[in-house]
Short mmCIF file of C-alpha atoms in Angstrom, two decimals:
data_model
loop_
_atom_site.label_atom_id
_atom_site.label_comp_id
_atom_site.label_asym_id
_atom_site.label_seq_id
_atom_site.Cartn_x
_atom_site.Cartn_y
_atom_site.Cartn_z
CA UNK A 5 60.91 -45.27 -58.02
CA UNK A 6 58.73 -42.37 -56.26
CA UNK A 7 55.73 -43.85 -54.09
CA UNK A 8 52.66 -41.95 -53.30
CA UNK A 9 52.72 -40.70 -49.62
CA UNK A 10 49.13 -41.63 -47.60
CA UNK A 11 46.75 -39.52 -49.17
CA UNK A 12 45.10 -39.35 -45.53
CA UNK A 13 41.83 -38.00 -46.82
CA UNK A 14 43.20 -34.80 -48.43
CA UNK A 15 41.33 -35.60 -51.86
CA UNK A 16 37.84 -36.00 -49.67
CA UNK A 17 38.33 -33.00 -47.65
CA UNK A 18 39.32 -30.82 -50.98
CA UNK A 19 36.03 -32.20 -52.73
CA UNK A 20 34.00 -31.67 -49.78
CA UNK A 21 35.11 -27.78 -49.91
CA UNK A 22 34.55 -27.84 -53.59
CA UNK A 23 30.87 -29.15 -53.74
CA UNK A 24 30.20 -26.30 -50.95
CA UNK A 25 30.78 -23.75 -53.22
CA UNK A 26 27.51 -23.22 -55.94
CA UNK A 27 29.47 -22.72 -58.79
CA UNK A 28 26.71 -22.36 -61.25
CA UNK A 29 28.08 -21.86 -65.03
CA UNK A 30 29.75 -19.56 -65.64
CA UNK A 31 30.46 -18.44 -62.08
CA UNK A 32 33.44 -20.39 -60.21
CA UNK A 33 32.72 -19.20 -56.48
CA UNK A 34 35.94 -18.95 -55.42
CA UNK A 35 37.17 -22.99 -56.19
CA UNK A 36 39.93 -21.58 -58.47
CA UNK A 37 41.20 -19.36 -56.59
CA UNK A 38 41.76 -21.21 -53.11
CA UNK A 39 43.04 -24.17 -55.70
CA UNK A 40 45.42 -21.28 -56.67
CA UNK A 41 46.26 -20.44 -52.86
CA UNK A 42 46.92 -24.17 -51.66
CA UNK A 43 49.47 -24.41 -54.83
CA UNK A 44 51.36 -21.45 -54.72
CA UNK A 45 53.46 -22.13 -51.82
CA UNK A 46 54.75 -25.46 -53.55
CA UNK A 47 56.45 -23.50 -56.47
CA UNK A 48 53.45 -23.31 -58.77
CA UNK A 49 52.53 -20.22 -60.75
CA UNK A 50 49.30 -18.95 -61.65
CA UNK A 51 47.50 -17.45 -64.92
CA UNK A 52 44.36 -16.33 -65.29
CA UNK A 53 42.36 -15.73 -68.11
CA UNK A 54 39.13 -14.06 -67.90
CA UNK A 55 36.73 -13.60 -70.46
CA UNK A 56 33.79 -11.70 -69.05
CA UNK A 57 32.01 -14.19 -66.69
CA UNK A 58 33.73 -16.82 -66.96
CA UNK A 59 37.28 -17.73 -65.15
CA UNK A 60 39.92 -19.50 -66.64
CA UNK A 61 43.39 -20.43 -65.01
CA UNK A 62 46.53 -22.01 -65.89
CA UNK A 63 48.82 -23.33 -63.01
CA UNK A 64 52.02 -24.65 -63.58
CA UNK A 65 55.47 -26.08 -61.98
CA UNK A 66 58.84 -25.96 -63.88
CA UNK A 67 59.47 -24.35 -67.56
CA UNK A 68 61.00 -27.66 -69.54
CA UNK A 69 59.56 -30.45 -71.66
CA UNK A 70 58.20 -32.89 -71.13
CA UNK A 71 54.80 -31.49 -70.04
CA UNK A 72 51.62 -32.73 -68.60
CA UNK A 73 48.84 -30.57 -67.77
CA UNK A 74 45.48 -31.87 -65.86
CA UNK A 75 41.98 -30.35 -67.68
CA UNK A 76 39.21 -29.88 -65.60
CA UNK A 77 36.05 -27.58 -64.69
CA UNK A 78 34.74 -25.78 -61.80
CA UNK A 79 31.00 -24.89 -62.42
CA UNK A 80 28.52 -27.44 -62.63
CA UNK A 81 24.70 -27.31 -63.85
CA UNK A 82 21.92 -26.54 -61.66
CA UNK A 83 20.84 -28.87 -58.84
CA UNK A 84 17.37 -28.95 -60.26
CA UNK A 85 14.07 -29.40 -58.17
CA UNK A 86 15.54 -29.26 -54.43
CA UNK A 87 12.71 -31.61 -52.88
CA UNK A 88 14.23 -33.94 -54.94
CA UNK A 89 17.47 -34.26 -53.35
CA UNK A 90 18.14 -36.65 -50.55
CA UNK A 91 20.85 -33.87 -49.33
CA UNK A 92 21.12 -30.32 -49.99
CA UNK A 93 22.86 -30.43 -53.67
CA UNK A 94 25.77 -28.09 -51.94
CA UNK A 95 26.09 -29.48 -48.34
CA UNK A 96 28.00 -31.90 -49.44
CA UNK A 97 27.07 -35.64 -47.11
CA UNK A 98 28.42 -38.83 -46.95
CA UNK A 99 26.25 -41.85 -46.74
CA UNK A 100 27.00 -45.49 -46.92
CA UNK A 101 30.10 -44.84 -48.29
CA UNK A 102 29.24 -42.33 -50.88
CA UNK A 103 29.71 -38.74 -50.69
CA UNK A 104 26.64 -36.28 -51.95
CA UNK A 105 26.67 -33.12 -53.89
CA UNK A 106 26.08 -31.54 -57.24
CA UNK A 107 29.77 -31.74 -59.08
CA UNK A 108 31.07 -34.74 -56.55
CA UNK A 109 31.39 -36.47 -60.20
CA UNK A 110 31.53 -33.65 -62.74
CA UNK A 111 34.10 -32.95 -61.83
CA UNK A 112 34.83 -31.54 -58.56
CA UNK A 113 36.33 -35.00 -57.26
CA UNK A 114 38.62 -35.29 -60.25
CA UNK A 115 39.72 -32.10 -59.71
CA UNK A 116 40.44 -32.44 -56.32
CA UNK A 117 42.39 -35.52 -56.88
CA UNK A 118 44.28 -33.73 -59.57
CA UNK A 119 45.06 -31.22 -56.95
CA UNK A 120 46.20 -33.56 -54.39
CA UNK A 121 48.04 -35.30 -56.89
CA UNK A 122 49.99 -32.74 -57.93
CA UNK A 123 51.12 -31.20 -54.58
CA UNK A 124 51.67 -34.34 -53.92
CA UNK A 125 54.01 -34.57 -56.63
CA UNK A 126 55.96 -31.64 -55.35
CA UNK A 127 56.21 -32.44 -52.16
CA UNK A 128 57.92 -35.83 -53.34
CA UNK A 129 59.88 -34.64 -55.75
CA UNK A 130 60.67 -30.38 -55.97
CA UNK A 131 63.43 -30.65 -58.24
CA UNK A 132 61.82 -32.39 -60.96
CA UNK A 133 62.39 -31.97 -64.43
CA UNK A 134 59.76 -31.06 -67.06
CA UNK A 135 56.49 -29.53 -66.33
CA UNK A 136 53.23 -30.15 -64.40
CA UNK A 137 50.31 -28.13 -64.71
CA UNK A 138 46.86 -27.27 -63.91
CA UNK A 139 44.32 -25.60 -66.06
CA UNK A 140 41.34 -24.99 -65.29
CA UNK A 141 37.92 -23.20 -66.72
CA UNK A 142 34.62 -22.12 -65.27
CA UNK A 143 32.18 -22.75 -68.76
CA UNK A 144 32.73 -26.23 -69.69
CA UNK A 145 28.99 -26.49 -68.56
CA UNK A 146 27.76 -24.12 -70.25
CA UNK A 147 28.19 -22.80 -74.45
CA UNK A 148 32.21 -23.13 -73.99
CA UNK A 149 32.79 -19.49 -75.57
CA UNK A 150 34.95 -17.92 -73.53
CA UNK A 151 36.42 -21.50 -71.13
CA UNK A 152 39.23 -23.50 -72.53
CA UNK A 153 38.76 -21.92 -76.34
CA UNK A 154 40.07 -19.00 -75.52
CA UNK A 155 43.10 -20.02 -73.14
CA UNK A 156 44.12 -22.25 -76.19
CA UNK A 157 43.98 -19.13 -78.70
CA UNK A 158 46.48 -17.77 -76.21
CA UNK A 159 48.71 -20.83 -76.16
CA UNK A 160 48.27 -21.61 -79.69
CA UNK A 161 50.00 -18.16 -80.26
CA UNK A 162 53.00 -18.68 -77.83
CA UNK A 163 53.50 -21.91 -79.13
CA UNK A 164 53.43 -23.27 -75.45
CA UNK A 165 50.90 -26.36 -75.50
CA UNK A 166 52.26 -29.54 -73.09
CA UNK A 167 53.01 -32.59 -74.15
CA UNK A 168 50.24 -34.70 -72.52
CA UNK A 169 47.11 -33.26 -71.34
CA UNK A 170 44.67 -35.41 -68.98
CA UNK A 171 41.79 -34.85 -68.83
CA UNK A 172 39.83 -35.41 -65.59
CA UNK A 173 35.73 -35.35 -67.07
CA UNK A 174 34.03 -39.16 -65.34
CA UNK A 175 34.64 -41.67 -68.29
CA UNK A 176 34.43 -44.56 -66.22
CA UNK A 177 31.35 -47.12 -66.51
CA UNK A 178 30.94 -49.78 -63.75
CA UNK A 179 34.45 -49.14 -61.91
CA UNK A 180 36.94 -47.12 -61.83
CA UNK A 181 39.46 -46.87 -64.82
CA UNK A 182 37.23 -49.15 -66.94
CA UNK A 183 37.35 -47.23 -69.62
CA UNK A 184 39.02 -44.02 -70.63
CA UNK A 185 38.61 -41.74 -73.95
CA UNK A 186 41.36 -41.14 -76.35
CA UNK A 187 39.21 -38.84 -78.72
CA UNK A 188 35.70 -37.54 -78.78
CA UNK A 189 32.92 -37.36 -81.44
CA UNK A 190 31.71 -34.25 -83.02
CA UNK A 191 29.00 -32.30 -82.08
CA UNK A 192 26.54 -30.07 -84.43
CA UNK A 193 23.52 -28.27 -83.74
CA UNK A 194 21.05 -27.91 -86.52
CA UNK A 195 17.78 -25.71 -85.97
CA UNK A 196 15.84 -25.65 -89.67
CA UNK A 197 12.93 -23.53 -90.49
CA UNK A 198 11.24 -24.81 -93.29
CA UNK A 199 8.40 -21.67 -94.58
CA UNK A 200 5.48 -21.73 -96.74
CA UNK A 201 2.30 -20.61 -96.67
CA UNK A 202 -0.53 -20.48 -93.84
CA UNK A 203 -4.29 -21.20 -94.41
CA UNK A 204 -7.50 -23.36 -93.70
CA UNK A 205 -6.80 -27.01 -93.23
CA UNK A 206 -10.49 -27.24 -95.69
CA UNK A 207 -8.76 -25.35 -98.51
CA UNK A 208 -5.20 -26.92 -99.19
CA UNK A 209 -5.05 -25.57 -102.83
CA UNK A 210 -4.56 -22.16 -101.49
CA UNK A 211 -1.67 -23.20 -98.63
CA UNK A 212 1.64 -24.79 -98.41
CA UNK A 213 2.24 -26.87 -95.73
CA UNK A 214 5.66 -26.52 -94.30
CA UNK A 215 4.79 -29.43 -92.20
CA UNK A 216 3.57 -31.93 -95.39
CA UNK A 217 7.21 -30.83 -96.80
CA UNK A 218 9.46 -31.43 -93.80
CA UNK A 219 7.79 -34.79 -93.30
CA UNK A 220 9.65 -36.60 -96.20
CA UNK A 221 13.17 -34.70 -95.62
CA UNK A 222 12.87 -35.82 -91.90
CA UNK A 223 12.39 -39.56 -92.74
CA UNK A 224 15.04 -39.55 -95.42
CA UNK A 225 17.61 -37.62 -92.92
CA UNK A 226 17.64 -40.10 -89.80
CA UNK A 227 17.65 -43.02 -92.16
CA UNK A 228 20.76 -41.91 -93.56
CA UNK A 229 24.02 -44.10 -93.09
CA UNK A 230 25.91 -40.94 -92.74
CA UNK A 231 29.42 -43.38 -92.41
CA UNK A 232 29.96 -46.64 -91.03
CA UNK A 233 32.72 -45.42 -88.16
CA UNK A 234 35.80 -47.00 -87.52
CA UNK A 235 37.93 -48.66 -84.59
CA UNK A 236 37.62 -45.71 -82.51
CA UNK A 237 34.67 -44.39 -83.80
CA UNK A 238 30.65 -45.32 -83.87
CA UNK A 239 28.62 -44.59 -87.17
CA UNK A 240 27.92 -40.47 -87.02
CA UNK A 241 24.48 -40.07 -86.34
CA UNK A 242 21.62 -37.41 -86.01
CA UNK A 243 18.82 -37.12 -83.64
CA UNK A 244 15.87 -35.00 -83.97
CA UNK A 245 15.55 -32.99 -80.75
CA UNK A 246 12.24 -31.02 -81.18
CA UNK A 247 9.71 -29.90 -83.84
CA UNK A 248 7.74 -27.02 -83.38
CA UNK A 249 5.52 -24.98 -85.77
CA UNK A 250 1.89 -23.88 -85.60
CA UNK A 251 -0.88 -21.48 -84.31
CA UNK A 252 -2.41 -23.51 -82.15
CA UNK A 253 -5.81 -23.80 -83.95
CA UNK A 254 -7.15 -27.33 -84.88
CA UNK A 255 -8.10 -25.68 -88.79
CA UNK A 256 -4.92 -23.45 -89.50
CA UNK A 257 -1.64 -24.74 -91.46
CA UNK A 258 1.48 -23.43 -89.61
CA UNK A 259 3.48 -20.56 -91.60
CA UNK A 260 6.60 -22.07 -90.46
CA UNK A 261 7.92 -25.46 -89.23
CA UNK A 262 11.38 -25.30 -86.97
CA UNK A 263 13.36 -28.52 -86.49
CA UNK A 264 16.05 -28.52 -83.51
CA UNK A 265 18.79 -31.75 -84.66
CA UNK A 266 21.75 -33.08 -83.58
CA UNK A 267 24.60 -34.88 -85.25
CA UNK A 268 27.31 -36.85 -83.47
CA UNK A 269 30.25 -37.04 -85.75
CA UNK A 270 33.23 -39.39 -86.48
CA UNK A 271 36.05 -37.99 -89.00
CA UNK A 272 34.40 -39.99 -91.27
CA UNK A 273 31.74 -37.23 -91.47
CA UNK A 274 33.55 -33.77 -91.13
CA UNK A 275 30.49 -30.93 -90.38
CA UNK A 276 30.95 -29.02 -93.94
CA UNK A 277 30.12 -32.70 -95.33
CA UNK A 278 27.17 -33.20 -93.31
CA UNK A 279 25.98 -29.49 -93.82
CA UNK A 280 26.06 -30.33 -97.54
CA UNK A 281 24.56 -33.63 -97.29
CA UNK A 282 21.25 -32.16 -95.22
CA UNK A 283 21.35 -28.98 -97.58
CA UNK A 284 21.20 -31.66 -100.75
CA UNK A 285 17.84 -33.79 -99.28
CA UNK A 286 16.54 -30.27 -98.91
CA UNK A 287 16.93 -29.81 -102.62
CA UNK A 288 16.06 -33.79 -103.38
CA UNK A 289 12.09 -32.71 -101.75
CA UNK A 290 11.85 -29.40 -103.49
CA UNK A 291 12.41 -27.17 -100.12
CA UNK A 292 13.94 -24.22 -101.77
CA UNK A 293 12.69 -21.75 -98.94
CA UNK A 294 13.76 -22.36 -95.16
CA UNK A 295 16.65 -20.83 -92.98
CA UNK A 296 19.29 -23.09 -91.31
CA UNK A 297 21.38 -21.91 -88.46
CA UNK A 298 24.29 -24.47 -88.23
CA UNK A 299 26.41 -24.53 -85.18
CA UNK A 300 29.62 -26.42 -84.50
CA UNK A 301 30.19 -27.08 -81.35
CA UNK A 302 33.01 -29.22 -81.35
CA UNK A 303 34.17 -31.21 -84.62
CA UNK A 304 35.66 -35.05 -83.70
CA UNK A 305 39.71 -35.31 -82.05
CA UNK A 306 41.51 -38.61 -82.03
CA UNK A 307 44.38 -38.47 -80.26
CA UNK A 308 47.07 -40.54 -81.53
CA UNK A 309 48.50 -43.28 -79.03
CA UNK A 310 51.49 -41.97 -77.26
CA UNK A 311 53.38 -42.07 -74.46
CA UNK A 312 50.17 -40.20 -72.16
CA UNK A 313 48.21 -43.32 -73.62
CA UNK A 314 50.81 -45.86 -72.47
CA UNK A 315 50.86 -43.88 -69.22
CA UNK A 316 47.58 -43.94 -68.14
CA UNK A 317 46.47 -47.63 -69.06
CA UNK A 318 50.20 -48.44 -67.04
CA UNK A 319 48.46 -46.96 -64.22
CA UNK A 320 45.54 -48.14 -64.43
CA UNK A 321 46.64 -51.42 -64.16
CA UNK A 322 49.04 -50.96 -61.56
CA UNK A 323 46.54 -48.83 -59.25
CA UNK A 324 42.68 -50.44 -60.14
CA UNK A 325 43.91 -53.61 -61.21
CA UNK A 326 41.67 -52.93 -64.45
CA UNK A 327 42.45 -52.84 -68.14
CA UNK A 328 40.78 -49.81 -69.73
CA UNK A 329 38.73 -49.98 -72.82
CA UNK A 330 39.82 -47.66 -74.96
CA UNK A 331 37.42 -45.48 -76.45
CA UNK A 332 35.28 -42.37 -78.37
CA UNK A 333 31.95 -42.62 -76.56
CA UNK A 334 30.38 -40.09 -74.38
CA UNK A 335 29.76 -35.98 -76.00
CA UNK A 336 32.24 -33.44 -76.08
CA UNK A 337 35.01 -32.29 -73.73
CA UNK A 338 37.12 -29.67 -73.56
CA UNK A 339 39.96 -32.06 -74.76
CA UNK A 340 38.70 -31.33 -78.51
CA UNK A 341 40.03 -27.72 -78.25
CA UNK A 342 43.39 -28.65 -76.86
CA UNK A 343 44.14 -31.58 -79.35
CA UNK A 344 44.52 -29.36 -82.28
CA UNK A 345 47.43 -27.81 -80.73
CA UNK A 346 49.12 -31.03 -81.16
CA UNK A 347 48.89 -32.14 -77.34
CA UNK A 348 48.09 -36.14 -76.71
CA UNK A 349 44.53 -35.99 -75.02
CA UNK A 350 43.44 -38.66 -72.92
CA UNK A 351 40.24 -38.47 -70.55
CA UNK A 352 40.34 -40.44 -67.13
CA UNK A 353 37.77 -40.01 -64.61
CA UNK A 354 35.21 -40.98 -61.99
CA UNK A 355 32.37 -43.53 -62.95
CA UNK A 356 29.29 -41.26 -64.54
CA UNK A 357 26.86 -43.28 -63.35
CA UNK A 358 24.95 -39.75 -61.40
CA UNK A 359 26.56 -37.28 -63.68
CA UNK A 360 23.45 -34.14 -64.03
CA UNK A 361 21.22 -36.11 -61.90
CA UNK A 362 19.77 -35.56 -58.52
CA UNK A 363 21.68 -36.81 -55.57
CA UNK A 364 24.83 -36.96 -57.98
CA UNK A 365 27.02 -39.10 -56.17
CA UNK A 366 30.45 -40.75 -55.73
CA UNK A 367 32.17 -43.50 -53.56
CA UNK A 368 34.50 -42.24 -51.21
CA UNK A 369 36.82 -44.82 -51.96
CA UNK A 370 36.86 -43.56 -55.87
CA UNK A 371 38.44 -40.52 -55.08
CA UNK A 372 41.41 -41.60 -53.18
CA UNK A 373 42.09 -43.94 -55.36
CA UNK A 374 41.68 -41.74 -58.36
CA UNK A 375 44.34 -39.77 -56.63
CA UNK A 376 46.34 -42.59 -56.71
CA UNK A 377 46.06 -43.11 -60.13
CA UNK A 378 46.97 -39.72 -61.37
CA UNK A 379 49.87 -39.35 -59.10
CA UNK A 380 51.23 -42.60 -61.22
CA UNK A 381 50.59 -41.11 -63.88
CA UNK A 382 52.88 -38.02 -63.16
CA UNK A 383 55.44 -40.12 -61.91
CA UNK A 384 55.63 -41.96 -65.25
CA UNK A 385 55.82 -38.97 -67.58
CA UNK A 386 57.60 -36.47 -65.28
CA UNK A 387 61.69 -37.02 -64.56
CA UNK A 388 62.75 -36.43 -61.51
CA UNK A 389 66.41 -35.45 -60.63
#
């Protein structure tokens, strides 16, 4: 059996280097390409894909099945209010065991341990069999138009998807490897305008209220059972995430009334379903005038169990001494445009406990042995000769 070699640090170092770099979506900074330059001299080949700002690349070793490719971003979202931070957001520090920075968790330290694990990989073994790969996107942060979406329009057409894709985004809750995804709810965006008519709040037989008409829709909306989920799944679910409508005067009725929602959605509740189900309450309260803009961001993925799935709960258990819970929770991931091409997704990560917040954080000790973990994993999908 292949052993991982002493990791001696490498994954810390190749965060460290990472978080340095203020790769704001959609801008990368340079993190893929010295990822590209450390891998090239093992036998890895590069392609990118770029799709006006945003950078995309695919790195791979060997040509044959079977295939596993890591997923993972570059950019990150802004550090917010710098006084806030204990540490500059992109001098990455270590304290107490912990190592600052905006991305240490999403994702720059799975990356990094992806990286280290793979080079690892080929160090150990260069004549193995099958395929490893890297791909990697700089708009997974932000509206995910022209990241991994794209790349898998090109793959789709080749007919070139791996076997196993792993994805890196932080899915574990109170340690390490506690829990990993094997699918992802849905995600909608919903803004309604509801119009009628504007006037003086003292003369309501010559108005119509948008407001008095949304009320009633709202109410009967999020106390909907949209489905009941299943094993893998929650219950879909919307939330309202902002109302807005008005002049701003105490004594005028609003012309307009604009509701931002959000539906989280099992495959229970495909979008077209829901669409119709909002669009028929509309009818049910007489609201025969209003616009809605509906917008798909990602529609629910369950990857069926497979060997990737038997891999990574294998190692798991053989590197955290933890049994994973298997599940759907969390929002979308750039798995859900990968699954359709018939790849078995799986998402293993760092705990998210900081994920987006100031002084996002990680324990040092996380990312070597995240390392670890996805080295296993290679070595139990990937022959070697």
């Amino acid at each position: 059996m292949v052993v991982p070699m002493p990791n001696t640090g490498k994954t810390l170092q190749l965060t460290r280097e990472l978080i340095a770099r203020p790769s704001l979506t959609p801008a990368d900074h340079g993190c893929q390409s010295s990822i590209v330059e450390r891998l090239l001299p093992l036998g890895f080949e590069a392609e990118w894909f770029l799709c006006g700002d945003v950078t995309n690349v695919l790195i791979t070793r060997g040509v044959a099945k079977p295939s596993l490719w890591f997923l993972g971003h570059t950019d990150v979202v802004p550090a917010g209010p710098l006084e806030l931070w204990t540490f500059p957001p992109f001098e990455p520090t270590e304290k107490d065991g912990e190592l600052y920075g905006r991305g240490a968790v999403d994702m720059k330290g799975a990356v990094a341990a992806m990286v280290v694990a793979l080079e690892t990989f080929a160090l150990q073994a260069p004549d193995h069999l099958g395929q490893v790969g890297l791909l990697l996107t700089s708009d997974e942060e932000g509206p995910a138009t022209d990241g991994i979406v794209r790349v898998a329009e090109a793959i789709s057409r080749r007919r070139a998807a791996p076997d196993f894709c792993l994805v890196g985004e932080p899915s574990s809750l109170d340690r390490l490897g506690d829990s990993i995804r094997v699918g992802r709810r849905g995600s909608i965006h919903a803004r309604l305008q509801i119009n009628g008519i504007q006037g003086h709040t003292a003369f309501p037989e010559n108005l119509d209220n948008p407001a008095h008409r949304m009320a009633p829709f709202l109410a009967e909306l999020i106390a909907m059972e949209l489905d009941q989920g299943d094993d893998d799944f929650p219950p879909s679910h919307c939330q309202v995430a902002a109302i807005s409508g008005g002049t701003g005067a105490r004594n005028v009725t609003p012309t307009d009334v604009v509701v931002q929602i959000n539906f989280r959605n099992g495959p229970a509740s495909p979008s077209l379903s829901l669409k119709a189900r909002l669009e028929a309450v509309l009818a049910k309260h007489g609201i025969d005038d209003f616009h809605l803009d509906w917008e798909v961001s990602g529609e629910p993925f369950r990857s069926v169990a497979g060997a990737l799935r038997e891999a990574v709960v294998a190692s798991i258990d053989e590197c955290l001494q933890v049994r994973p819970h298997l599940n759907t929770g969390g929002g979308t991931s750039d798995g859900r445009f990968m699954a359709p091409l018939g790849s078995e997704v799986v998402e293993l990560g760092l705990r998210n406990a900081t994920i987006h917040q100031v002084d996002e954080r990680v324990a040092i000790d996380d990312l070597e042995r995240l390392f670890t973990t996805y080295h296993r994993i290679i070595q139990h999908l990937i022959p070697v000769a």
